[in-house]
Amino acid sequence: MKNKLFCTFTTQDELEKTLVEVKSSYDILYKKIFVLHIKSNDEYVCTYNVEPSSIEEILPNTILVHRKKESNTLYTINALNELIKLLNGGVVDIRYRVNWQHYRNTILLTQHNELKQLKTKIHQIIEL
């Protein structure tokens, strides 16, 4: 099964509303939503796996991410390319090996073509 890992950003004030929207919008696999706290900007992120056939539209403030299990790193493909460029002298090389332990409990994103590293901490795990 090829599922999609989504990441929905929200504030503490909007967290409950966001969770209701996520639960009603998607067929969530593994019956779990992980809520992470990003201390640097006091934002929350809900991560969850979705069955692709259940996706009618993507909720606002939601992105598709990938995950490295061993380091609990979430990343977009653009962020991975920017990270490799940064670590490899400006060259994107698909064979370049990233040491994921350096990015443990981090979300890697790009903003205005710049790499952003957001440290996360588990706030709660919601069992559906």
XYZ file of N, CA, C and O in Angstrom:
512
model
N 0.841 -1.178 0.000
C 0.000 0.000 0.000
C 0.888 1.245 0.000
O 1.785 1.372 0.808
N 0.622 2.144 -0.899
C 1.392 3.388 -1.008
C 0.570 4.489 -0.352
O -0.366 5.011 -0.932
N 0.916 4.819 0.894
C 0.138 5.860 1.557
C 0.866 7.189 1.509
O 2.016 7.265 1.105
N 0.169 8.235 1.902
C 0.720 9.584 1.913
C 0.832 10.040 3.363
O -0.103 9.853 4.146
N 1.955 10.649 3.707
C 2.139 11.206 5.038
C 1.910 12.703 4.950
O 2.647 13.410 4.260
N 0.869 13.166 5.625
C 0.531 14.583 5.629
C 0.942 15.226 6.937
O 0.997 14.578 7.982
N 1.175 16.502 6.842
C 1.606 17.327 7.959
C 0.739 18.587 7.923
O 0.826 19.353 6.967
N -0.102 18.793 8.916
C -0.975 19.963 8.964
C -0.525 20.864 10.109
O -0.489 20.439 11.261
N -0.204 22.103 9.760
C 0.280 23.075 10.742
C -0.896 23.825 11.350
O -1.853 24.164 10.658
N -0.799 24.107 12.654
C -1.868 24.813 13.349
C -1.317 25.499 14.598
O -0.156 25.305 14.959
N -2.166 26.282 15.226
C -1.798 26.933 16.484
C -2.442 26.164 17.631
O -3.331 25.328 17.410
N -2.039 26.489 18.847
C -2.649 25.826 20.001
C -4.146 26.135 20.069
O -4.951 25.258 20.344
N -4.520 27.368 19.765
C -5.929 27.766 19.802
C -6.769 27.016 18.773
O -7.959 26.786 18.994
N -6.165 26.662 17.647
C -6.888 26.003 16.558
C -6.697 24.488 16.532
O -7.247 23.811 15.665
N -5.929 23.958 17.478
C -5.560 22.537 17.445
C -6.778 21.618 17.435
O -6.874 20.728 16.585
N -7.724 21.803 18.338
C -8.886 20.916 18.402
C -9.704 20.986 17.115
O -10.150 19.969 16.595
N -9.888 22.175 16.598
C -10.634 22.364 15.341
C -9.908 21.658 14.190
O -10.532 20.991 13.359
N -8.594 21.796 14.153
C -7.799 21.146 13.114
C -7.934 19.636 13.194
O -8.101 18.963 12.168
N -7.879 19.086 14.387
C -8.008 17.635 14.553
C -9.368 17.132 14.065
O -9.448 16.099 13.407
N -10.417 17.874 14.353
C -11.753 17.505 13.883
C -11.779 17.514 12.346
O -12.294 16.584 11.718
N -11.195 18.542 11.740
C -11.151 18.633 10.269
C -10.371 17.478 9.656
O -10.796 16.891 8.664
N -9.234 17.159 10.260
C -8.408 16.065 9.750
C -9.184 14.749 9.806
O -9.261 14.003 8.831
N -9.794 14.476 10.957
C -10.521 13.220 11.138
C -11.706 13.095 10.186
O -12.023 12.000 9.720
N -12.363 14.220 9.890
C -13.539 14.152 9.022
C -13.182 14.220 7.538
O -14.013 13.907 6.690
N -11.960 14.608 7.210
C -11.580 14.786 5.808
C -10.879 13.586 5.186
O -10.866 13.452 3.967
N -10.262 12.751 6.000
C -9.422 11.680 5.462
C -9.704 10.334 6.109
O -10.149 10.256 7.252
N -9.362 9.284 5.363
C -9.323 7.932 5.899
C -7.910 7.767 6.458
O -6.953 7.570 5.705
N -7.775 7.882 7.770
C -6.458 7.885 8.396
C -6.011 6.453 8.676
O -6.697 5.699 9.377
N -4.864 6.113 8.124
C -4.321 4.775 8.296
C -3.675 4.626 9.668
O -3.228 5.601 10.264
N -3.616 3.430 10.128
C -2.990 3.075 11.409
C -3.703 3.703 12.593
O -3.252 3.600 13.726
N -4.796 4.432 12.327
C -5.651 5.002 13.382
C -4.889 5.840 14.405
O -5.179 5.805 15.595
N -3.913 6.610 13.910
C -3.128 7.472 14.801
C -2.857 8.822 14.161
O -2.571 8.906 12.966
N -2.931 9.849 14.984
C -2.490 11.184 14.594
C -1.448 11.601 15.629
O -1.703 11.545 16.837
N -0.282 11.994 15.135
C 0.778 12.461 16.021
C 0.752 13.983 16.034
O 0.800 14.608 14.976
N 0.657 14.560 17.213
C 0.664 16.016 17.346
C 2.030 16.407 17.902
O 2.416 15.984 18.990
N 2.753 17.189 17.110
C 4.099 17.631 17.492
C 4.071 19.121 17.810
O 3.324 19.877 17.188
N 4.891 19.515 18.757
C 5.013 20.937 19.104
C 6.334 21.456 18.556
O 7.372 20.821 18.719
N 6.278 22.611 17.896
C 7.484 23.284 17.411
C 7.705 24.469 18.349
O 7.005 25.478 18.262
N 8.655 24.315 19.253
C 8.857 25.319 20.294
C 9.295 26.677 19.735
O 8.858 27.720 20.201
N 10.131 26.671 18.699
C 10.707 27.918 18.184
C 9.664 28.927 17.715
O 9.867 30.128 17.836
N 8.542 28.444 17.205
C 7.494 29.385 16.782
C 6.153 29.069 17.431
O 5.124 29.557 16.994
N 6.178 28.252 18.484
C 4.993 27.873 19.254
C 3.848 27.440 18.342
O 2.721 27.876 18.469
N 4.190 26.564 17.408
C 3.215 26.047 16.451
C 3.064 24.550 16.690
O 3.937 23.901 17.261
N 1.968 24.003 16.237
C 1.721 22.568 16.352
C 1.584 21.977 14.961
O 1.162 22.650 14.026
N 1.953 20.713 14.852
C 1.874 19.994 13.588
C 1.194 18.660 13.859
O 1.589 17.929 14.766
N 0.172 18.369 13.071
C -0.498 17.069 13.143
C 0.021 16.241 11.980
O -0.057 16.680 10.824
N 0.567 15.077 12.267
C 1.045 14.206 11.194
C 0.219 12.924 11.204
O -0.129 12.401 12.261
N -0.072 12.444 9.990
C -0.942 11.282 9.861
C -0.778 10.699 8.468
O -0.462 11.399 7.517
N -0.987 9.398 8.379
C -0.919 8.688 7.105
C -2.320 8.580 6.524
O -3.274 8.280 7.244
N -2.405 8.821 5.211
C -3.693 8.840 4.541
C -3.700 7.837 3.385
O -2.720 7.707 2.661
N -4.831 7.176 3.245
C -5.058 6.321 2.092
C -5.266 7.244 0.888
O -6.176 8.076 0.894
N -4.413 7.146 -0.151
C -4.506 8.072 -1.285
C -5.882 8.148 -1.936
O -6.302 9.217 -2.358
N -6.595 7.044 -1.987
C -7.907 7.057 -2.645
C -8.943 7.853 -1.853
O -9.994 8.197 -2.381
N -8.633 8.166 -0.580
C -9.596 8.918 0.233
C -9.374 10.434 0.144
O -10.102 11.206 0.757
N -8.389 10.862 -0.624
C -8.070 12.285 -0.701
C -8.919 12.959 -1.769
O -8.774 12.680 -2.955
N -9.819 13.812 -1.316
C -10.616 14.602 -2.259
C -9.995 15.976 -2.429
O -9.939 16.514 -3.512
N -9.566 16.561 -1.324
C -8.841 17.821 -1.365
C -7.914 17.871 -0.162
O -8.119 17.162 0.824
N -6.920 18.706 -0.264
C -5.945 18.815 0.825
C -6.330 20.011 1.692
O -6.616 21.099 1.186
N -6.343 19.783 2.994
C -6.720 20.841 3.936
C -5.722 22.006 3.879
O -4.555 21.804 3.543
N -6.156 23.205 4.243
C -5.238 24.345 4.307
C -4.093 24.054 5.284
O -4.274 23.316 6.253
N -2.957 24.646 5.030
C -1.764 24.505 5.889
C -1.278 23.060 5.995
O -0.727 22.666 7.012
N -1.515 22.288 4.948
C -1.123 20.879 4.927
C -0.136 20.641 3.798
O -0.318 21.133 2.691
N 0.916 19.886 4.116
C 1.908 19.531 3.104
C 2.148 18.023 3.144
O 1.886 17.366 4.152
N 2.634 17.511 2.037
C 3.049 16.119 1.947
C 4.500 16.042 2.382
O 5.333 16.833 1.924
N 4.818 15.125 3.285
C 6.197 14.974 3.753
C 6.616 13.514 3.677
O 5.797 12.614 3.467
N 7.902 13.302 3.860
C 8.487 11.968 3.946
C 9.092 11.849 5.330
O 9.333 12.852 5.997
N 9.355 10.617 5.750
C 9.860 10.420 7.116
C 10.998 9.417 7.136
O 10.923 8.378 6.469
N 12.029 9.754 7.907
C 13.099 8.798 8.221
C 12.797 8.281 9.620
O 12.903 9.009 10.609
N 12.381 7.016 9.691
C 11.952 6.436 10.965
C 13.040 6.463 12.031
O 12.788 6.782 13.188
N 14.265 6.109 11.640
C 15.332 5.951 12.640
C 15.668 7.245 13.369
O 16.190 7.209 14.468
N 15.374 8.391 12.771
C 15.683 9.665 13.425
C 14.433 10.520 13.644
O 14.519 11.616 14.182
N 13.289 9.997 13.237
C 12.035 10.740 13.325
C 12.150 12.114 12.665
O 11.760 13.127 13.218
N 12.726 12.115 11.470
C 12.878 13.336 10.686
C 11.791 13.376 9.627
O 11.595 12.407 8.902
N 11.090 14.497 9.547
C 10.104 14.729 8.492
C 10.726 15.721 7.523
O 11.389 16.669 7.948
N 10.505 15.506 6.229
C 11.124 16.403 5.253
C 10.343 16.419 3.952
O 9.672 15.459 3.599
N 10.454 17.533 3.234
C 9.928 17.603 1.875
C 11.086 17.284 0.934
O 12.259 17.394 1.319
N 10.763 16.922 -0.282
C 11.808 16.627 -1.274
C 12.634 17.887 -1.551
O 13.855 17.829 -1.661
N 11.972 19.045 -1.652
C 12.718 20.289 -1.873
C 13.692 20.560 -0.732
O 14.830 20.987 -0.958
N 13.264 20.304 0.503
C 14.143 20.522 1.655
C 15.323 19.542 1.632
O 16.456 19.919 1.942
N 15.067 18.299 1.238
C 16.149 17.323 1.139
C 17.174 17.776 0.101
O 18.383 17.728 0.347
N 16.707 18.256 -1.037
C 17.628 18.762 -2.060
C 18.440 19.950 -1.542
O 19.649 20.029 -1.774
N 17.806 20.861 -0.819
C 18.519 22.016 -0.255
C 19.536 21.572 0.789
O 20.643 22.113 0.865
N 19.169 20.584 1.604
C 20.089 20.062 2.622
C 21.309 19.441 1.957
O 22.449 19.700 2.365
N 21.087 18.624 0.934
C 22.210 17.989 0.229
C 23.099 19.051 -0.406
O 24.329 18.974 -0.306
N 22.491 20.065 -1.001
C 23.279 21.169 -1.578
C 24.143 21.838 -0.519
O 25.325 22.104 -0.741
N 23.550 22.078 0.638
C 24.262 22.722 1.743
C 25.436 21.870 2.236
O 26.531 22.375 2.481
N 25.208 20.563 2.345
C 26.225 19.650 2.877
C 27.250 19.212 1.837
O 28.324 18.738 2.188
N 26.914 19.365 0.557
C 27.733 18.802 -0.511
C 28.290 19.885 -1.447
O 28.367 19.681 -2.652
N 28.656 21.016 -0.869
C 29.309 22.054 -1.663
C 28.477 22.613 -2.796
O 29.006 22.922 -3.857
N 27.163 22.710 -2.588
C 26.297 23.302 -3.598
C 25.804 22.347 -4.665
O 25.121 22.756 -5.597
N 26.148 21.060 -4.548
C 25.780 20.073 -5.570
C 24.698 19.136 -5.038
O 24.832 18.566 -3.953
N 23.619 19.000 -5.810
C 22.582 18.025 -5.471
C 22.979 16.707 -6.121
O 23.064 16.611 -7.337
N 23.259 15.714 -5.293
C 23.682 14.396 -5.763
C 22.793 13.371 -5.069
O 22.831 13.258 -3.840
N 21.995 12.632 -5.818
C 21.061 11.683 -5.212
C 21.765 10.550 -4.464
O 21.153 9.878 -3.655
N 23.067 10.386 -4.707
C 23.822 9.340 -3.994
C 24.379 9.842 -2.664
O 24.920 9.061 -1.892
N 24.260 11.125 -2.406
C 24.802 11.702 -1.168
C 24.061 11.110 0.032
O 22.837 11.042 0.051
N 24.819 10.678 1.021
C 24.253 10.060 2.222
C 24.145 11.092 3.344
O 25.161 11.598 3.826
N 22.912 11.386 3.735
C 22.668 12.315 4.841
C 22.765 11.545 6.145
O 22.239 10.438 6.269
N 23.444 12.122 7.145
C 23.466 11.530 8.483
C 22.197 12.008 9.195
O 22.154 13.103 9.762
N 21.157 11.194 9.146
C 19.850 11.592 9.661
C 19.847 11.837 11.154
O 18.986 12.559 11.672
N 20.808 11.260 11.875
C 20.847 11.482 13.327
C 21.080 12.958 13.669
O 20.697 13.424 14.733
N 21.705 13.711 12.753
C 21.908 15.146 12.976
C 20.592 15.921 12.897
O 20.549 17.094 13.297
N 19.541 15.272 12.402
C 18.255 15.940 12.202
C 17.143 15.220 12.958
O 15.990 15.242 12.568
N 17.548 14.598 14.075
C 16.605 13.858 14.914
C 15.502 14.795 15.414
O 15.766 15.910 15.819
N 14.245 14.311 15.348
C 13.076 15.081 15.812
C 13.024 16.475 15.185
O 12.850 17.479 15.874
N 13.166 16.512 13.867
C 13.193 17.771 13.127
C 12.302 17.673 11.898
O 12.188 16.607 11.298
N 11.691 18.797 11.551
C 10.999 18.913 10.270
C 11.886 19.789 9.391
O 12.279 20.883 9.798
N 12.229 19.285 8.203
C 13.037 20.037 7.243
C 12.113 20.547 6.135
O 11.450 19.754 5.459
N 12.071 21.865 5.990
C 11.214 22.512 5.001
C 12.012 23.550 4.244
O 13.098 23.933 4.668
N 11.442 24.030 3.148
C 12.034 25.189 2.482
C 11.032 26.328 2.559
O 9.816 26.118 2.516
N 11.580 27.516 2.718
C 10.772 28.722 2.704
C 11.564 29.771 1.947
O 12.708 30.066 2.334
N 11.004 30.272 0.856
C 11.706 31.220 -0.018
C 13.053 30.639 -0.472
O 14.084 31.298 -0.414
N 13.035 29.366 -0.880
C 14.230 28.642 -1.352
C 15.320 28.519 -0.298
O 16.475 28.299 -0.617
N 14.962 28.648 0.960
C 15.918 28.509 2.054
C 15.511 27.337 2.938
O 14.326 27.140 3.204
N 16.492 26.571 3.399
C 16.226 25.427 4.264
C 15.845 25.896 5.659
O 16.519 26.742 6.242
N 14.749 25.350 6.186
C 14.315 25.631 7.553
C 14.353 24.326 8.320
O 13.886 23.306 7.835
N 14.922 24.368 9.535
C 14.958 23.199 10.404
C 14.149 23.516 11.652
O 14.513 24.405 12.421
N 13.048 22.790 11.838
C 12.169 23.025 12.972
C 12.242 21.834 13.927
O 11.850 20.723 13.562
N 12.751 22.065 15.116
C 12.849 21.002 16.127
C 11.463 20.708 16.689
O 10.696 21.623 16.982
N 11.158 19.431 16.843
C 9.836 19.035 17.309
C 9.921 18.187 18.581
O 10.955 17.580 18.867
N 8.814 18.176 19.276
C 8.665 17.328 20.453
C 7.234 16.787 20.420
O 6.305 17.536 20.100
N 7.044 15.515 20.739
C 5.698 14.948 20.722
C 4.855 15.610 21.800
O 5.232 15.652 22.970
N 3.731 16.155 21.366
C 2.775 16.778 22.281
C 1.754 15.732 22.734
O 1.471 15.614 23.912
N 1.224 14.976 21.762
C 0.318 13.882 22.090
C 0.155 12.962 20.888
O 0.419 13.352 19.753
N -0.239 11.743 21.188
C -0.560 10.768 20.144
C -2.037 10.449 20.302
O -2.482 10.044 21.380
N -2.790 10.684 19.249
C -4.235 10.471 19.303
C -4.568 9.141 18.642
O -4.250 8.920 17.477
N -5.181 8.260 19.411
C -5.621 6.960 18.900
C -7.071 7.123 18.445
O -7.916 7.596 19.209
N -7.328 6.762 17.209
C -8.692 6.914 16.679
C -9.516 5.648 16.883
O -9.018 4.577 17.010
